[in-house]
PDB file of C-alpha atoms in Angstrom:
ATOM      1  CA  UNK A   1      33.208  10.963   7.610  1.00 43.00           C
ATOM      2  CA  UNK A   2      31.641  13.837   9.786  1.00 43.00           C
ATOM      3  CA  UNK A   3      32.615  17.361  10.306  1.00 46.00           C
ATOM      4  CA  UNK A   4      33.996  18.262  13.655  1.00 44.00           C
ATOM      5  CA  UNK A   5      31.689  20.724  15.500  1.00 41.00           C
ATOM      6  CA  UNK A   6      33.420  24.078  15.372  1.00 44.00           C
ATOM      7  CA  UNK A   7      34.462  25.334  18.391  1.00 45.00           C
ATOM      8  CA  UNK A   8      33.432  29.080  17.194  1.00 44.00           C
ATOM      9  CA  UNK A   9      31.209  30.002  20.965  1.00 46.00           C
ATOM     10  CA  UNK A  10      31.112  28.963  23.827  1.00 58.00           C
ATOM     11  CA  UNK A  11      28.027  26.161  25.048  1.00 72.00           C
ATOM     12  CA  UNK A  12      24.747  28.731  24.924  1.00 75.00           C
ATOM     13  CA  UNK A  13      24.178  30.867  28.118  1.00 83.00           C
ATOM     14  CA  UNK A  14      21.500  29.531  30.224  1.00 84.00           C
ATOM     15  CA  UNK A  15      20.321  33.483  30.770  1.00 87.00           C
ATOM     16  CA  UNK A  16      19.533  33.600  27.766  1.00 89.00           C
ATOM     17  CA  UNK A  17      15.965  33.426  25.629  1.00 87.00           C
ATOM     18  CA  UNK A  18      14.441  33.480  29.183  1.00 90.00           C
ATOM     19  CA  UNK A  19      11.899  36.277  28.758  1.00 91.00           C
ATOM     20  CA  UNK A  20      10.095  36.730  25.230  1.00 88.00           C
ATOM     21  CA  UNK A  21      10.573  40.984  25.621  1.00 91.00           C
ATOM     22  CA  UNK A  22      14.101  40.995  27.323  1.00 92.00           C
ATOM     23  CA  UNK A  23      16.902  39.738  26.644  1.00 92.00           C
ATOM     24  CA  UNK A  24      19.748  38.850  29.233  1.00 90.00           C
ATOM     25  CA  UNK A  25      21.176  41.825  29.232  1.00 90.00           C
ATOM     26  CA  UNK A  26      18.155  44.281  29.727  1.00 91.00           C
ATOM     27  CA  UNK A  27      17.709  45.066  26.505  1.00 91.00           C
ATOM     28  CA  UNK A  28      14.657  45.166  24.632  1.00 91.00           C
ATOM     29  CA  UNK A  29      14.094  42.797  22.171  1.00 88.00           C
ATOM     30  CA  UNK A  30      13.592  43.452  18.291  1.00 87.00           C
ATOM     31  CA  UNK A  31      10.733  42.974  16.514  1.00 85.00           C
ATOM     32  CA  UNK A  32       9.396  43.182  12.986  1.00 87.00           C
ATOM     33  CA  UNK A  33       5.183  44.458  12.047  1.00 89.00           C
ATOM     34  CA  UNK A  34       3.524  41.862  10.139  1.00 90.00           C
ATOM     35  CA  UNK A  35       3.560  43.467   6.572  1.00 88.00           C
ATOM     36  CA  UNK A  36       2.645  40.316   4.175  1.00 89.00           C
ATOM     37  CA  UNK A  37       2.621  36.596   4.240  1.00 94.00           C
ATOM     38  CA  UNK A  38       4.541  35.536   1.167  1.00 95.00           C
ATOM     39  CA  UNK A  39       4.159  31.772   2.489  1.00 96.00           C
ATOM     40  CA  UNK A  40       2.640  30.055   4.897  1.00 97.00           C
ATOM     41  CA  UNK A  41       3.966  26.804   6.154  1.00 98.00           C
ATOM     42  CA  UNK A  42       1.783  23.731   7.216  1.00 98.00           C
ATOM     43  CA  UNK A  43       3.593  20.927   9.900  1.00 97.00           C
ATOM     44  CA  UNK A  44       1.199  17.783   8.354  1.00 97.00           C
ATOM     45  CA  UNK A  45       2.429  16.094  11.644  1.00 95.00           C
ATOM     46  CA  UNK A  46       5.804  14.215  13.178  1.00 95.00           C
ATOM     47  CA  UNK A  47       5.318  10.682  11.840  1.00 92.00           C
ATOM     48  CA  UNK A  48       7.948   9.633   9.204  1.00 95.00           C
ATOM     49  CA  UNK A  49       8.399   5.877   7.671  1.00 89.00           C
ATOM     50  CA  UNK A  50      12.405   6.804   8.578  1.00 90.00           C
ATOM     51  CA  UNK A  51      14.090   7.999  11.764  1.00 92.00           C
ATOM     52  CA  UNK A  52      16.728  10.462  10.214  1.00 91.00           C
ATOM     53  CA  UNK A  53      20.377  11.079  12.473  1.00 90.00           C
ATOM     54  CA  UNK A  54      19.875  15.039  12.673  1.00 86.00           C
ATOM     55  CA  UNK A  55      15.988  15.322  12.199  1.00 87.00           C
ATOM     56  CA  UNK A  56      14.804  18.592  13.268  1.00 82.00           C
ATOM     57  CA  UNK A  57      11.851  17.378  14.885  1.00 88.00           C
ATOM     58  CA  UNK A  58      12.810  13.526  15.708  1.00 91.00           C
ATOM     59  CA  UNK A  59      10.404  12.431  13.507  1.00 94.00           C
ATOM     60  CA  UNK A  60       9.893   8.724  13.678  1.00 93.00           C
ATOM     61  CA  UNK A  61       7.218   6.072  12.718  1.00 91.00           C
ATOM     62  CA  UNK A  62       6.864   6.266  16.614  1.00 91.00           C
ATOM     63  CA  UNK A  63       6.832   9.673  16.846  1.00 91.00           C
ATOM     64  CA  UNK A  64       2.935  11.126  17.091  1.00 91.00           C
ATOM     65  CA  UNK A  65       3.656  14.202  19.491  1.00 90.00           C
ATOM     66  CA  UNK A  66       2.451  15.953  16.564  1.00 91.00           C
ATOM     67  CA  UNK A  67      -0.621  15.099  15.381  1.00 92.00           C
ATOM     68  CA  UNK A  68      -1.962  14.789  11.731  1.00 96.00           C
ATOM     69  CA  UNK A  69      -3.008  18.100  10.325  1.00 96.00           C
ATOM     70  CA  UNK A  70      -6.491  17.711   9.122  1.00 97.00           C
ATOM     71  CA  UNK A  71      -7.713  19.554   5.801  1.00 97.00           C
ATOM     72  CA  UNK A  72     -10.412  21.690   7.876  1.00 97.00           C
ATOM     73  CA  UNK A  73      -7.969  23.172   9.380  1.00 97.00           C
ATOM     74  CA  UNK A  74      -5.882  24.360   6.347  1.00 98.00           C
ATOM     75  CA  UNK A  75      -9.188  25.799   4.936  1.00 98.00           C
ATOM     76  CA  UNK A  76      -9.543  27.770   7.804  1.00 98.00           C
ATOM     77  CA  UNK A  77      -6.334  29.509   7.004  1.00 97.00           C
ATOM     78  CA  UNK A  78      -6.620  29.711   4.024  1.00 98.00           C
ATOM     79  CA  UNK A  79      -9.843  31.514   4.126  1.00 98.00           C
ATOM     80  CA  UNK A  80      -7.752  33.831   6.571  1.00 96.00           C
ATOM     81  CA  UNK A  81      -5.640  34.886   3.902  1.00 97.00           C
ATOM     82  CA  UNK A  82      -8.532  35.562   1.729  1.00 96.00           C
ATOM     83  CA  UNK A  83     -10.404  37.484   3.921  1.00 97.00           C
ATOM     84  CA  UNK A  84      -7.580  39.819   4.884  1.00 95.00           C
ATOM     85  CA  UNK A  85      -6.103  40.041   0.830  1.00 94.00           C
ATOM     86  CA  UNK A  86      -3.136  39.389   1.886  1.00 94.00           C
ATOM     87  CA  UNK A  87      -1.059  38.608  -1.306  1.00 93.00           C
ATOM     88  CA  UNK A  88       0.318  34.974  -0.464  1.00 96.00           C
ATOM     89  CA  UNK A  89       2.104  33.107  -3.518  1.00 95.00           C
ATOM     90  CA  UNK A  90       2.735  29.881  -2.013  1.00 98.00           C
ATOM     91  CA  UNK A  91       1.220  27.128   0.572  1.00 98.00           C
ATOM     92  CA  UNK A  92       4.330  24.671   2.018  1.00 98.00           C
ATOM     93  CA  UNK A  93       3.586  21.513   3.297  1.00 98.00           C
ATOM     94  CA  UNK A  94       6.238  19.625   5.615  1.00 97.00           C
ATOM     95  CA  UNK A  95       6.265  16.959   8.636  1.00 95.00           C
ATOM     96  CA  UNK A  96       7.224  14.094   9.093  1.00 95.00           C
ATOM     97  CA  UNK A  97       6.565  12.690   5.682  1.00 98.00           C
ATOM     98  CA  UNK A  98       3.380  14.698   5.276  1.00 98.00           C
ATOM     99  CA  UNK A  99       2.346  11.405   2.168  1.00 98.00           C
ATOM    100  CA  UNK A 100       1.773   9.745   5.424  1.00 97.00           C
ATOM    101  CA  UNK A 101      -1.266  12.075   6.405  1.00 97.00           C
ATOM    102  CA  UNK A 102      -4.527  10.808   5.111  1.00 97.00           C
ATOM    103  CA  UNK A 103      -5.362  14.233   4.674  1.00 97.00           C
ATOM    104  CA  UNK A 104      -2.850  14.960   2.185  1.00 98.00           C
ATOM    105  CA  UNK A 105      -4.484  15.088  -1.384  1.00 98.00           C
ATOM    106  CA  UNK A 106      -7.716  17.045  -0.130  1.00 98.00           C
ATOM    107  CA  UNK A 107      -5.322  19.957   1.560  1.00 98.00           C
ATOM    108  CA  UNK A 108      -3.079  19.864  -1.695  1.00 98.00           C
ATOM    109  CA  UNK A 109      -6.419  20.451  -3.661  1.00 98.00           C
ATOM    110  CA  UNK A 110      -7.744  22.744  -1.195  1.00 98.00           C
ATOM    111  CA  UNK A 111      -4.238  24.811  -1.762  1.00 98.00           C
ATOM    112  CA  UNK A 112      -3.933  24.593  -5.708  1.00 98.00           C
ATOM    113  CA  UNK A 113      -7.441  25.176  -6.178  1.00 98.00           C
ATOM    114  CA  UNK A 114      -6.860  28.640  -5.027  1.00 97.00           C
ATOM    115  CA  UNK A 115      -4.069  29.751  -7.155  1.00 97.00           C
ATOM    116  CA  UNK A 116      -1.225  28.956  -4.647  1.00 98.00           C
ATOM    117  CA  UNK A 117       1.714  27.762  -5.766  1.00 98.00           C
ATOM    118  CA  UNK A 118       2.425  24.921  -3.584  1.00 98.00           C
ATOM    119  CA  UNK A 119       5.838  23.544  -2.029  1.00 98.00           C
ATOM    120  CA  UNK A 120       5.862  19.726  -0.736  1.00 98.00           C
ATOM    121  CA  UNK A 121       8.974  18.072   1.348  1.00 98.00           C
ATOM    122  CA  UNK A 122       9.020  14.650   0.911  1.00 98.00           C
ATOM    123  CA  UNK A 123      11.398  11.672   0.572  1.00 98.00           C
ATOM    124  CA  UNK A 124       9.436  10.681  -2.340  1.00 98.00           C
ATOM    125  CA  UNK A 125       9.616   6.843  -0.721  1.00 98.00           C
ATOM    126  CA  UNK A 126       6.682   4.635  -0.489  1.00 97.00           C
ATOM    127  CA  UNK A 127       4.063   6.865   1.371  1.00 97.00           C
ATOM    128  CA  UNK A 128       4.223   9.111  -1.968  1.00 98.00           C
ATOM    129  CA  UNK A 129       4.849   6.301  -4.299  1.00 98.00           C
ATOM    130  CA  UNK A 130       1.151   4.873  -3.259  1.00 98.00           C
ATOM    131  CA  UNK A 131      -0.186   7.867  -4.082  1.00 98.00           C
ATOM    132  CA  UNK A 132       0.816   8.370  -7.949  1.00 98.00           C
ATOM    133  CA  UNK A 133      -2.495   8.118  -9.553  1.00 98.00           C
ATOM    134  CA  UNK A 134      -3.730  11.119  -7.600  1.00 97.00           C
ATOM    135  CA  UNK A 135      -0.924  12.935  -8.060  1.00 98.00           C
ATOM    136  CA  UNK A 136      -0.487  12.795 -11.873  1.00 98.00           C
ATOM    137  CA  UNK A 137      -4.194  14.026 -11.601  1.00 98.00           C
ATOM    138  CA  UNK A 138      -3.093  16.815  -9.367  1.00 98.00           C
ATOM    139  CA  UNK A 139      -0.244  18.055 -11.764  1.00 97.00           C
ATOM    140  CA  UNK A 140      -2.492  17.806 -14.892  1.00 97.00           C
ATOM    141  CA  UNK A 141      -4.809  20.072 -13.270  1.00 97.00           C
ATOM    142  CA  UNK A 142      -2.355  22.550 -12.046  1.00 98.00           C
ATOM    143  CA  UNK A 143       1.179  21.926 -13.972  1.00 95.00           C
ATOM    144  CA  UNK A 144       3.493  23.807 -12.041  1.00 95.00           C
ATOM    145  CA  UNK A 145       1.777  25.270  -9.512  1.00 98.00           C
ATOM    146  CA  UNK A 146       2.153  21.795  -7.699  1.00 98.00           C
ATOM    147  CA  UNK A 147       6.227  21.752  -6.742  1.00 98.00           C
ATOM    148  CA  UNK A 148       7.940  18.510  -4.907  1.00 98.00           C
ATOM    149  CA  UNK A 149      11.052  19.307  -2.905  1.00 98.00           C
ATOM    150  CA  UNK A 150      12.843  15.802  -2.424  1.00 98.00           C
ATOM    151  CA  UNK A 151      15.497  14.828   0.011  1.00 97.00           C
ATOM    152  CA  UNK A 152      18.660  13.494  -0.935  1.00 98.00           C
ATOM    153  CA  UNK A 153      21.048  14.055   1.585  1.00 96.00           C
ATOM    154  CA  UNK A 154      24.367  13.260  -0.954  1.00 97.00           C
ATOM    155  CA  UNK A 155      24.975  12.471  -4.312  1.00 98.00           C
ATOM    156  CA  UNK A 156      26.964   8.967  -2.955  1.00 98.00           C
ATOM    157  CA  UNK A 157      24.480   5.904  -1.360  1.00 98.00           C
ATOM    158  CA  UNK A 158      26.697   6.068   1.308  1.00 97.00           C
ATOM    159  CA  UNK A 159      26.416   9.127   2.690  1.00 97.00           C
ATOM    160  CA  UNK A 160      22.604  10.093   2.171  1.00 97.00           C
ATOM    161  CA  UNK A 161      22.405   6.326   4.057  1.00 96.00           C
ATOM    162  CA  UNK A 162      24.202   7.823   7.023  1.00 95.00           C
ATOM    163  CA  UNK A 163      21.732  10.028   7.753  1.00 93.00           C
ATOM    164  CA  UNK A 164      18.756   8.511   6.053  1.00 95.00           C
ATOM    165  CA  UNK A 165      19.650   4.521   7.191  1.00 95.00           C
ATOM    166  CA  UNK A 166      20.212   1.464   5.207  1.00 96.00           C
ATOM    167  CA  UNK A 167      18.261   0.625   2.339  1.00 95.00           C
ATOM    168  CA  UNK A 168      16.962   4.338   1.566  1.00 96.00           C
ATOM    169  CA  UNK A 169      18.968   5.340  -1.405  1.00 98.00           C
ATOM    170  CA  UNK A 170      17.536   2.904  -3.804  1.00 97.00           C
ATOM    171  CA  UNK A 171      13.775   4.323  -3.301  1.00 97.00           C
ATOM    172  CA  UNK A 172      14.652   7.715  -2.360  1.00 98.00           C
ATOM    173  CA  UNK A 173      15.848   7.613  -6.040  1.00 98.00           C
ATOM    174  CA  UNK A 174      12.950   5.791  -7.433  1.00 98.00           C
ATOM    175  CA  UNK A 175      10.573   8.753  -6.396  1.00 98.00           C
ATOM    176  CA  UNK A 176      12.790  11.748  -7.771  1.00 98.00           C
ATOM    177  CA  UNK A 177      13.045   9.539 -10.961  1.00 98.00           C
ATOM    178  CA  UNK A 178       9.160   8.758 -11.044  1.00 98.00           C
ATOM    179  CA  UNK A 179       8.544  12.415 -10.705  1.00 98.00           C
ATOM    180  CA  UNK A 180      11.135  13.846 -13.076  1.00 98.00           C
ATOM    181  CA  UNK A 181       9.550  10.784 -15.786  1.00 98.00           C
ATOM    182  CA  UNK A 182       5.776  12.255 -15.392  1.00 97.00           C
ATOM    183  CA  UNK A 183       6.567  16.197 -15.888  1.00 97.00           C
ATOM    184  CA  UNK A 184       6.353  17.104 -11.985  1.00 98.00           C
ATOM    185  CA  UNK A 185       8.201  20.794 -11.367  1.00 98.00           C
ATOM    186  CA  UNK A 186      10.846  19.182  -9.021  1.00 98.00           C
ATOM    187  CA  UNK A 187      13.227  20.301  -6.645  1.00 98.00           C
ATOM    188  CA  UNK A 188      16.221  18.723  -4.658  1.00 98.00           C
ATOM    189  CA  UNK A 189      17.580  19.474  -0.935  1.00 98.00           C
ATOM    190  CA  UNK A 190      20.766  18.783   0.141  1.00 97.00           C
ATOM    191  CA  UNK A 191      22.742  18.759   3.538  1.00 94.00           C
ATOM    192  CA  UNK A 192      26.298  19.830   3.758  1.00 94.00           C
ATOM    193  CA  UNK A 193      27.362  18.468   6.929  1.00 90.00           C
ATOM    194  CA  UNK A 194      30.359  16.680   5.746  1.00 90.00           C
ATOM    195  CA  UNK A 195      32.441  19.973   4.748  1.00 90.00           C
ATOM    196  CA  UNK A 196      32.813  19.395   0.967  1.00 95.00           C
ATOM    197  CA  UNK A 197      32.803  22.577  -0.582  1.00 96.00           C
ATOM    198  CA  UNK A 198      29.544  24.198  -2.263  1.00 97.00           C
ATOM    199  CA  UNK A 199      30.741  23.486  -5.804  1.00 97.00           C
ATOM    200  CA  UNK A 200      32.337  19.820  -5.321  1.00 97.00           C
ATOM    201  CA  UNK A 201      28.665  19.270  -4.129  1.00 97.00           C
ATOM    202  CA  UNK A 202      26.955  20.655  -6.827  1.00 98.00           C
ATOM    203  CA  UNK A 203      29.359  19.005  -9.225  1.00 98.00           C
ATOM    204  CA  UNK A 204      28.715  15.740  -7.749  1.00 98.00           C
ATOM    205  CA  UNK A 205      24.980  16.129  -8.004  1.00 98.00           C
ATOM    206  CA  UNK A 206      24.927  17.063 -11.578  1.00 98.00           C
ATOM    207  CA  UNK A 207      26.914  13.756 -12.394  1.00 98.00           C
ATOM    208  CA  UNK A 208      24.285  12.063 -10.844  1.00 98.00           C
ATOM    209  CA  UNK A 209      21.093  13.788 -12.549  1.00 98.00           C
ATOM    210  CA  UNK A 210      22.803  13.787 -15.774  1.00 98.00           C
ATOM    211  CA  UNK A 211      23.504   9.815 -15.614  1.00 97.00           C
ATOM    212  CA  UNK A 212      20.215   9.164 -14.654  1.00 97.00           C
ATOM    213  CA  UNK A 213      18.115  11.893 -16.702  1.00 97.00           C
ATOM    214  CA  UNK A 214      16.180  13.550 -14.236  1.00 98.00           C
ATOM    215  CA  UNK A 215      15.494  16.892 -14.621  1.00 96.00           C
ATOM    216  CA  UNK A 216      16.739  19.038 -11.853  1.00 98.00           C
ATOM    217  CA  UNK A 217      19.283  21.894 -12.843  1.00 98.00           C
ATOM    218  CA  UNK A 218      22.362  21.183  -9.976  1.00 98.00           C
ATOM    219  CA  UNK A 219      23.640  24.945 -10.325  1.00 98.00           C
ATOM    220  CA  UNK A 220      20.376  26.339  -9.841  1.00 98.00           C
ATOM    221  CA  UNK A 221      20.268  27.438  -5.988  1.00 97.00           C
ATOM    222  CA  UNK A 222      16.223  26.857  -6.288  1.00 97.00           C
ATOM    223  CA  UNK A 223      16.271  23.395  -7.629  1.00 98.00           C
ATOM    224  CA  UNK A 224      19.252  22.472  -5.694  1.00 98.00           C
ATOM    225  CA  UNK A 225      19.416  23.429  -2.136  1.00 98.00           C
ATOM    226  CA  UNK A 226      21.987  22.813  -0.085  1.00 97.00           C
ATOM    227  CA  UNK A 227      21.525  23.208   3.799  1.00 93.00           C
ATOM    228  CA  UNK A 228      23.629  24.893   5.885  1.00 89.00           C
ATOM    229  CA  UNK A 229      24.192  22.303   9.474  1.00 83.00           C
ATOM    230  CA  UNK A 230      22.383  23.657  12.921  1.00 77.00           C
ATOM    231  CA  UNK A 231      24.462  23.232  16.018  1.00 73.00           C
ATOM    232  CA  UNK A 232      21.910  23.384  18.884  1.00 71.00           C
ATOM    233  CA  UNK A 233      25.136  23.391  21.035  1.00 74.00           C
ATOM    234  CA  UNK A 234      26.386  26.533  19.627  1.00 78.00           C
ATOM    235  CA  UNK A 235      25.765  29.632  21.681  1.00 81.00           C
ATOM    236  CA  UNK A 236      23.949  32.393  18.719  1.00 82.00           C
ATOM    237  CA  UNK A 237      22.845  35.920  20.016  1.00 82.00           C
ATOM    238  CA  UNK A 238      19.636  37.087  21.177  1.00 84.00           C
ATOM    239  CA  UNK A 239      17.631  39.587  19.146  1.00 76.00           C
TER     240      UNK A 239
END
């Protein structure tokens, strides 16, 4: 069961998003000044251990374009930040599966260590499941300064599977439970490209946690997130 692509625009103008000060109709573009970095995001990389329907990036255990984030680098930014005083409250970390970067623990350390509050994506599958240990050290040191967003496309095996694949349900579950069990500060996202309405979804989600007691409040818009779909096909104005 998919939802039909709207037919809201027209396909996107090719004039458009041409020049990076004009826009296609002379205009100048808008801009905002650089006030404050509430969070700054880290890309650990495009490899996954799945190949998702609708990834954003087409990440893939094929797909290398690009290429592991190494923990120098992080501390380089995040000595930025300190050097300017810019107030930053939290560090993100996505990918890929950014469990798959070697790198991983020493740039979540690197992070926490400095009073960040610190967001990871994962699918909480095997690449994070191999890393436990470390990870109940990392929370015991920090609590819940250390937060794990996990995907789970649907509340129903069948649907996360259609975008996930076959045979990703089962461990996808395994993670979240693993985490809710130890005390981890966890979060959910959702997608909501098969047109239920908001609160069937969250309904359907909080059957789910509540049957298997994990601890992740389904009307909570922070612990539960529920995507809005991106139609690259859709035409959307230039600023």
């Amino acid at each position: 069961m998919t939802n039909p692509v709207p037919q809201l625009f027209k396909s996107l103008d090719p004039k458009k998003f041409r020049d990076p000060d004009i826009t296609a109709t002379g205009a100048r573009r808008a801009s905002v000044a650089f006030q404050a970095l509430q969070t700054l995001w880290f890309n650990t990389g495009t490899l996954c251990n799945l190949t998702c329907v609708t990834c954003y990036i087409e990440s893939s255990p094929r797909n290398d374009r690009l290429v592991y984030l190494a923990s120098e680098e992080v501390v380089q930014f995040l000595d930025e930040i300190a050097a300017n005083g810019w107030t930053t409250e939290e560090i993100g970390f996505t990918g890929g599966e950014p469990f798959m970067n070697p790198h991983m623990m020493p740039m979540l350390e690197a992070a926490l260590s400095r009073g960040f509050r610190v967001l990871v994506l994962t699918n909480a599958m095997r690449p994070m499941m191999k890393l436990t240990n470390r990870l109940v050290d990392l929370k015991e040191g920090f609590g819940q300064k250390l937060v794990l967003r996990v995907s789970l496309d649907h509340y129903t095996q069948k649907l996360h599977e259609m975008e996930r694949g076959p045979n990703t349900w089962g461990s996808a579950l395994e993670g979240l439970q693993w985490l809710s069990d130890n005390g981890f500060t966890v979060r959910v996202a959702a997608r909501t490209r098969w047109g239920e309405p908001e609160a069937q979804m969250r309904r359907g989600f909080a059957h789910l946690f509540a049957e298997r007691g994990l601890r992740v409040n389904a009307t909570d818009p922070l612990e539960l997130v529920l995507f809005p779909e991106m139609d690259e096909r859709l035409d959307v104005p230039e600023i």
